[in-house]
Amino acid sequence: MSIGVADLDAEHRAMLELLNSLEAGLEGGDDDGVADAMRDLVGLMSEHFSREEDLLSGIGCPSFYAHRDGHDAIADRIHLLRRRYLVAVDSGARRDVASALLNFTRISLLDHILTEDHAMGRRMSPAAIQPSLDRSSESEAGATVVPVATQDVEYSLPPHLAHLLNRLHYTQAELPPPHGGYATFEVLCAEAVARRIDEVLVVFHKRNACVSRKLPPPFFLSPEFADRFRRVVERLIMPELLKSRRLRQMTSRCDWKVVDSESFWEYVDNPLAEDLLERWRLAWDEMRLVERVRDDGSRVFQVKETTRILREMLQPPTPEAYDLPRIGNVEIETLKSLFDPTRDLAGALHAGWQRCQDLYEQEMEPRVFQQKAREGALRDYLLLAHQQYAANWGEFLTLSVHRVFGRVTSHFLERFSTSLGRSEQERAGHMPYLMRYLHQLRDHPEIRRQEREEEAQWQAQRQELQNFLKGVTAAA
């Protein structure tokens, strides 16, 4: 499969021939042939990757580091499998490891050649390779045409399989740049607090156009909720924060007229941050419902006027906009956790999300050719996140993963929830929003039917793609 660079094309063909030799050895029970093919393949790939990186470095390629990372991901996995092969105690275990290496290398190598290497070929010889997988043309039958084989012969990748070679893609909302020039110090403070909160909420403002979830999103996933919460903070919380004497003294340490809503926090020392946090929590505690005991012994909760205002201000504009339970003490504790100037909550959540994405791609989306994660790795990390993050943030990560990653279905959520309690009541105590979401899902059995159908289709297409690519390597 030519990329227009003769030496590299020859090595690509040699690697495909070694893959075919490895497969033939496995099918024929030729243990020596398998060992020889694997040794030669691993050695050739290491040399080939080094040669490619030298070429890319020599031309000053802007994607050099990304290309090298792709090499490292493939090489790490292959070397790990070969080490397992060498230490395997019997021939059956060696054949299993060799088969795993064959399958991984066949798919990952083809993906790498058809994407990254084709792009490299265009940079080194712009006219040498047209079209590529990234710039596919359409055949008369509507199939995606991809150049392949030794004499640039073309094969048609079936259109319904093309998406399996695409990497995971979703959109991430971004905050507008911070700005200064506020009329008063009080307005600056309000904007700085609001931005700190927005930095947390925007972590969850992601959307995957390929994933459709029928239920309205939980409130923290909705930009509309973020807008309403900003107004709540300005009206109900900021008056308490602005009482801080330490905050007023900040004006003597900086020219607040040129400070923006982000650089504001550079002037907040630890005592002021702790003071703001204490006042923030106090303001929310003032809205907690108060339990009263009636004359007949029954218990009721008294709702304060500020809590009524809070409920009204956070009411979704439409039922489809977002789902928010009737605000009680549990919800007040959750809202209270949205601001903590003493720690970088947004940074921690970004890191947690990236870990979720990495594990999802490695475990559940084999079209992304990274090292394979063990089964259950994503679930175990989400359980760990539930323990590590304060309040409900581990729970929020779990629901966000479900809304963005297609194969994290309601069945995944149900199985996940059983790890945090034996009964529904116990689970709801740990994960109130996740259990609320699951109860809503149970009222819509058609959602689960659709998920099962989509999963069956995905599995069938993945098998078809593997068979298709296997045929390509044999033909090459």
XYZ file of C-alpha atoms in Angstrom:
476
model
C 0.000 0.000 0.000
C 2.029 2.836 -1.363
C 2.570 6.114 0.433
C 4.881 7.400 -2.303
C 8.181 6.868 -0.451
C 9.909 3.882 -2.055
C 12.038 2.667 0.884
C 9.156 2.871 3.330
C 6.767 1.218 0.873
C 9.173 -1.705 0.560
C 9.335 -2.096 4.328
C 5.540 -1.943 4.575
C 5.315 -4.808 2.078
C 7.934 -6.771 3.990
C 6.001 -6.360 7.237
C 2.793 -7.562 5.585
C 4.638 -10.598 4.226
C 5.900 -11.395 7.716
C 2.354 -11.087 9.058
C 1.238 -13.594 6.450
C 4.126 -15.907 7.425
C 3.170 -15.604 11.080
C -0.436 -16.478 10.301
C 0.621 -19.427 8.130
C 2.818 -20.735 10.942
C -0.038 -20.533 13.422
C -2.454 -22.283 11.092
C 0.066 -24.991 10.217
C 1.294 -25.605 13.752
C 4.839 -24.583 12.780
C 6.203 -23.320 16.107
C 9.648 -22.575 14.700
C 8.143 -20.651 11.791
C 6.008 -18.620 14.198
C 9.030 -17.769 16.354
C 11.116 -16.741 13.335
C 8.353 -14.606 11.804
C 7.642 -12.881 15.095
C 11.319 -12.137 15.725
C 11.805 -10.712 12.233
C 8.561 -8.727 12.379
C 9.323 -7.068 15.715
C 12.855 -6.225 14.607
C 11.761 -4.810 11.258
C 9.023 -2.678 12.835
C 11.493 -1.148 15.287
C 13.893 -0.281 12.481
C 11.065 1.012 10.298
C 9.657 3.292 12.993
C 13.107 4.752 13.636
C 13.603 5.394 9.921
C 10.232 7.143 9.637
C 10.983 9.324 12.656
C 14.362 10.326 11.219
C 12.671 11.363 7.962
C 9.960 13.338 9.746
C 12.487 15.086 11.954
C 14.590 15.932 8.927
C 11.763 17.753 7.151
C 10.605 19.543 10.317
C 7.192 17.860 10.281
C 4.776 19.656 12.668
C 3.107 16.349 13.565
C 6.389 14.606 14.415
C 5.577 14.095 18.093
C 2.067 12.783 17.438
C 3.463 10.391 14.810
C 6.158 9.203 17.214
C 3.548 8.677 19.940
C 1.640 6.449 17.539
C 4.767 4.411 16.951
C 5.420 4.131 20.686
C 1.889 2.892 21.400
C 2.193 0.128 18.790
C 5.772 -0.798 19.701
C 5.065 -0.963 23.445
C 2.222 -3.394 22.916
C 4.143 -5.571 20.461
C 7.239 -5.794 22.660
C 5.045 -6.676 25.643
C 3.390 -9.488 23.690
C 6.739 -10.818 22.469
C 8.076 -10.891 26.033
C 4.996 -12.848 27.068
C 5.614 -15.218 24.166
C 9.223 -15.820 25.188
C 8.334 -16.625 28.811
C 5.248 -18.728 28.049
C 5.522 -22.150 29.698
C 3.940 -24.292 26.947
C 3.242 -24.253 23.220
C -0.485 -23.593 23.701
C 0.195 -20.412 25.668
C 2.761 -19.315 23.077
C 0.259 -19.814 20.246
C -2.334 -17.725 22.130
C 0.136 -14.870 22.588
C 1.305 -15.102 18.980
C -2.296 -14.964 17.784
C -2.931 -11.869 19.902
C 0.168 -10.218 18.463
C -0.921 -11.095 14.918
C -4.394 -9.626 15.345
C -3.177 -6.471 17.057
C -0.377 -5.839 14.571
C -2.500 -6.478 11.497
C -5.140 -3.909 12.453
C -2.918 -1.334 14.138
C -0.293 -1.411 11.374
C -2.871 -1.028 8.615
C -4.532 1.843 10.438
C -1.182 3.541 10.945
C -0.174 3.175 7.299
C -3.542 4.269 5.939
C -3.690 7.387 8.145
C -0.440 8.719 9.657
C 1.908 7.300 6.996
C -0.269 8.494 4.129
C -0.231 11.972 5.647
C 3.552 11.755 5.932
C 3.766 10.692 2.288
C 1.784 13.739 1.212
C 4.172 16.026 3.100
C 7.235 14.445 1.552
C 5.804 14.073 -1.959
C 2.502 15.962 -2.328
C 1.606 14.409 -5.664
C 2.648 10.892 -4.780
C -0.421 9.687 -2.993
C -4.001 10.446 -3.952
C -6.408 9.697 -2.516
C -5.737 8.646 1.087
C -7.983 7.427 3.846
C -8.216 10.957 5.212
C -9.128 12.310 1.756
C -11.125 9.421 0.395
C -12.810 9.547 -2.990
C -16.086 7.901 -3.822
C -16.401 5.053 -6.289
C -19.394 4.773 -8.567
C -20.968 2.321 -6.118
C -20.489 4.775 -3.253
C -17.702 2.831 -1.532
C -14.735 4.579 0.062
C -11.730 4.085 -2.217
C -8.403 3.518 -0.461
C -5.078 2.952 -2.260
C -3.429 -0.316 -1.316
C -1.042 -3.081 -2.498
C 2.283 -3.061 -4.215
C 1.350 -1.339 -7.474
C -1.044 1.211 -5.903
C -3.998 -1.067 -6.608
C -7.187 0.300 -5.045
C -9.687 -1.557 -2.910
C -13.057 -0.289 -1.756
C -13.649 -0.072 1.973
C -17.386 -0.657 2.472
C -18.977 2.655 3.545
C -20.774 1.078 6.511
C -17.394 0.030 7.964
C -15.460 3.264 7.414
C -16.483 4.704 10.790
C -14.723 1.846 12.588
C -11.366 3.246 11.474
C -12.205 6.745 12.683
C -10.939 7.821 16.051
C -13.237 8.836 18.877
C -14.507 12.360 18.301
C -16.663 14.660 20.393
C -16.977 18.393 20.890
C -15.844 20.134 24.061
C -17.308 23.503 24.984
C -14.805 26.228 25.803
C -15.145 29.299 27.959
C -14.689 32.703 26.330
C -11.391 34.451 27.118
C -11.406 36.284 30.451
C -11.615 40.054 30.349
C -11.187 42.953 32.737
C -12.307 46.544 32.871
C -15.158 46.000 35.324
C -16.996 49.006 36.667
C -16.608 48.037 40.327
C -14.536 45.672 42.444
C -17.726 43.890 43.465
C -18.557 43.083 39.839
C -15.018 41.753 39.306
C -15.381 39.485 42.331
C -18.705 38.133 41.090
C -17.261 37.437 37.636
C -14.172 35.756 39.098
C -16.279 33.420 41.249
C -18.572 32.675 38.323
C -15.629 31.822 36.079
C -14.165 29.505 38.692
C -17.477 27.634 38.766
C -17.813 27.647 34.977
C -14.354 26.056 34.704
C -15.728 23.104 36.670
C -19.042 22.777 34.851
C -17.560 23.138 31.363
C -15.627 19.896 31.929
C -18.965 18.131 31.482
C -20.155 20.157 28.495
C -19.235 17.589 25.867
C -21.253 16.240 22.979
C -20.776 13.286 20.657
C -22.905 13.697 17.537
C -22.731 9.940 16.949
C -24.277 9.121 20.334
C -27.971 9.704 20.929
C -29.359 9.496 24.457
C -33.116 9.849 24.658
C -33.378 11.061 28.251
C -32.708 14.715 29.122
C -29.179 15.251 30.443
C -28.549 15.513 34.181
C -28.351 19.168 35.169
C -24.569 19.422 35.484
C -24.169 18.408 31.812
C -26.274 21.306 30.573
C -24.928 24.751 29.600
C -28.411 26.101 30.309
C -28.101 24.985 33.915
C -24.696 26.696 34.114
C -26.261 29.990 32.998
C -28.991 29.747 35.603
C -26.597 28.746 38.342
C -24.480 31.798 37.609
C -27.509 34.002 38.310
C -28.246 32.100 41.529
C -24.703 32.704 42.795
C -24.879 36.385 41.934
C -28.181 36.874 43.738
C -28.067 34.499 46.700
C -24.388 33.803 47.441
C -22.229 36.771 46.452
C -23.693 39.133 49.096
C -22.241 36.840 51.770
C -18.851 36.554 50.062
C -18.589 40.330 49.641
C -18.800 40.737 53.416
C -15.264 39.366 53.674
C -12.854 41.911 55.154
C -9.948 40.010 53.644
C -11.550 40.324 50.229
C -11.858 44.090 50.571
C -8.218 44.289 51.645
C -7.261 42.689 48.345
C -7.735 46.059 46.655
C -4.564 47.267 48.368
C -2.513 44.452 46.794
C -3.511 44.857 43.174
C -4.881 47.300 40.640
C -8.251 45.600 40.320
C -9.227 47.780 37.349
C -6.762 45.896 35.112
C -7.331 42.448 36.657
C -9.529 39.994 34.746
C -11.759 37.227 36.082
C -8.990 34.631 35.763
C -5.906 36.519 36.955
C -8.009 37.631 39.957
C -7.132 34.336 41.629
C -3.402 35.048 41.463
C -3.970 37.653 44.178
C -6.002 35.345 46.429
C -3.752 33.985 49.208
C -4.570 30.943 51.317
C -6.266 32.813 54.193
C -8.540 34.653 51.761
C -9.320 31.441 49.836
C -10.268 29.688 53.072
C -12.374 32.647 54.153
C -14.260 32.683 50.841
C -14.844 28.944 51.047
C -16.206 29.207 54.577
C -18.575 32.012 53.596
C -19.660 30.122 50.476
C -20.555 27.074 52.541
C -22.318 29.168 55.142
C -24.507 30.794 52.490
C -25.590 27.389 51.183
C -26.158 25.998 54.660
C -28.573 28.858 55.298
C -30.778 27.417 52.531
C -30.951 23.901 53.948
C -34.375 22.550 54.737
C -35.083 22.367 58.485
C -36.681 19.240 59.898
C -39.647 19.797 62.235
C -41.584 17.322 64.351
C -45.355 17.765 64.413
C -47.560 17.189 67.429
C -48.536 13.774 66.055
C -44.876 12.736 65.853
C -44.587 12.974 62.088
C -41.622 14.783 60.565
C -41.743 17.520 57.954
C -39.170 19.778 56.322
C -39.577 23.519 56.457
C -38.592 25.272 53.224
C -37.040 28.711 53.623
C -37.859 31.588 51.309
C -34.344 31.635 49.850
C -34.720 27.943 49.033
C -37.972 28.634 47.206
C -36.179 31.283 45.174
C -33.363 28.819 44.479
C -35.812 26.208 43.217
C -37.520 28.713 40.971
C -34.306 30.106 39.506
C -32.892 26.668 38.673
C -36.073 25.301 37.145
C -35.259 24.061 33.606
C -36.886 26.102 30.823
C -38.232 22.888 29.256
C -38.306 19.258 30.422
C -35.835 18.396 27.649
C -33.244 21.005 28.702
C -31.968 19.118 31.755
C -33.116 16.977 34.638
C -32.869 18.392 38.151
C -34.488 16.752 41.182
C -36.628 18.894 43.454
C -34.008 20.726 45.451
C -33.563 19.448 48.979
C -30.606 19.070 51.301
C -28.866 16.494 49.076
C -28.999 18.837 46.103
C -27.849 21.807 48.212
C -24.784 19.836 49.273
C -24.080 19.056 45.638
C -24.391 22.687 44.556
C -22.194 23.720 47.463
C -19.394 21.505 46.099
C -19.174 23.501 42.853
C -16.806 26.089 44.298
C -13.613 25.566 46.256
C -10.894 28.213 45.802
C -8.451 26.188 47.909
C -8.003 23.453 45.275
C -7.955 22.991 41.508
C -11.171 21.000 41.098
C -11.428 21.745 37.371
C -7.902 20.474 36.754
C -8.548 17.282 38.701
C -11.757 16.634 36.760
C -10.034 17.248 33.420
C -7.389 14.691 34.373
C -10.070 12.245 35.483
C -11.961 12.655 32.237
C -8.819 12.078 30.156
C -8.151 8.887 32.080
C -11.722 7.750 31.378
C -11.266 8.451 27.675
C -7.960 6.588 27.520
C -9.403 3.527 29.211
C -12.547 3.592 27.095
C -10.527 3.714 23.884
C -8.197 0.957 25.027
C -10.857 -1.355 26.435
C -14.060 -0.738 24.504
C -13.133 0.926 21.198
C -10.490 -1.234 19.504
C -10.607 1.028 16.438
C -8.219 3.248 18.415
C -5.028 1.268 18.235
C -3.461 1.870 21.596
C -2.402 -0.660 24.171
C -5.294 -2.895 25.094
C -6.695 -2.384 28.577
C -7.980 -5.348 30.532
C -11.703 -5.974 30.688
C -13.318 -3.920 33.442
C -10.557 -1.296 33.559
C -12.928 1.629 32.917
C -15.414 0.402 35.511
C -12.676 -0.004 38.109
C -11.338 3.490 37.470
C -14.808 4.999 37.838
C -15.216 3.191 41.140
C -11.871 4.597 42.252
C -12.942 8.081 41.125
C -16.111 7.742 43.201
C -13.929 7.167 46.253
C -11.307 9.809 45.467
C -13.455 12.769 44.447
C -15.462 14.663 47.031
C -19.236 15.045 46.817
C -20.731 13.542 43.641
C -17.957 14.169 41.140
C -17.128 10.516 40.533
C -20.814 9.928 39.887
C -20.904 12.864 37.477
C -17.909 11.469 35.574
C -19.735 8.157 35.211
C -22.855 9.765 33.768
C -20.777 11.952 31.457
C -18.961 8.895 30.136
C -22.340 7.330 29.374
C -23.578 10.399 27.505
C -20.440 10.753 25.347
C -19.078 7.232 24.830
C -21.397 5.115 22.729
C -20.647 1.690 24.184
C -21.098 2.778 27.813
C -24.739 1.784 27.803
C -27.468 1.630 30.433
C -26.447 -1.998 30.992
C -22.950 -0.778 31.920
C -24.483 1.720 34.361
C -26.667 -0.952 35.968
C -23.706 -3.268 36.501
C -21.580 -0.391 37.766
C -24.199 0.632 40.338
C -24.243 -2.831 41.924
C -20.648 -2.292 43.038
C -21.695 0.429 45.488
C -24.489 -1.192 47.430
C -26.527 -4.349 47.782
C -29.904 -2.623 47.750
C -31.431 0.184 45.723
C -31.638 2.318 48.848
C -27.978 1.817 49.680
C -26.919 2.628 46.113
C -29.059 5.763 46.092
C -27.261 6.900 49.230
C -23.944 6.660 47.392
C -25.068 7.761 43.915
C -28.400 9.629 44.035
C -28.167 11.109 40.526
C -27.017 7.925 38.835
C -29.807 5.935 40.469
C -32.340 8.593 39.480
C -31.123 8.310 35.895
C -31.389 4.508 36.001
C -34.944 4.696 37.333
C -35.838 6.930 34.399
C -34.223 4.468 31.995
C -36.271 1.616 33.424
C -39.409 3.498 32.455
C -38.272 3.387 28.820
C -37.584 -0.247 27.838
C -37.321 0.816 24.200
C -34.026 2.552 25.025
C -32.474 -0.680 26.186
C -33.779 -2.567 23.172
C -32.180 -0.002 20.894
C -28.888 -0.218 22.799
C -28.820 -3.996 22.419
C -29.489 -3.711 18.692
C -26.736 -1.104 18.272
C -24.264 -3.229 20.231
C -25.056 -6.294 18.116
C -24.594 -4.249 14.954
C -21.280 -2.858 16.213
C -19.976 -6.320 17.048
C -21.010 -7.649 13.633
C -19.389 -4.733 11.804
C -16.195 -5.064 13.810
C -15.960 -8.738 12.885
C -16.649 -7.896 9.257
C -13.896 -5.252 9.310
C -11.404 -7.680 10.831
C -12.205 -10.218 8.134
C -11.908 -7.533 5.487
C -8.514 -6.302 6.694
C -7.316 -9.866 7.031
C -8.079 -10.323 3.354
C -6.199 -7.122 2.519
C -3.005 -8.282 4.201
C -3.258 -11.651 2.481
C -3.700 -9.973 -0.918
C -0.818 -7.584 -0.274
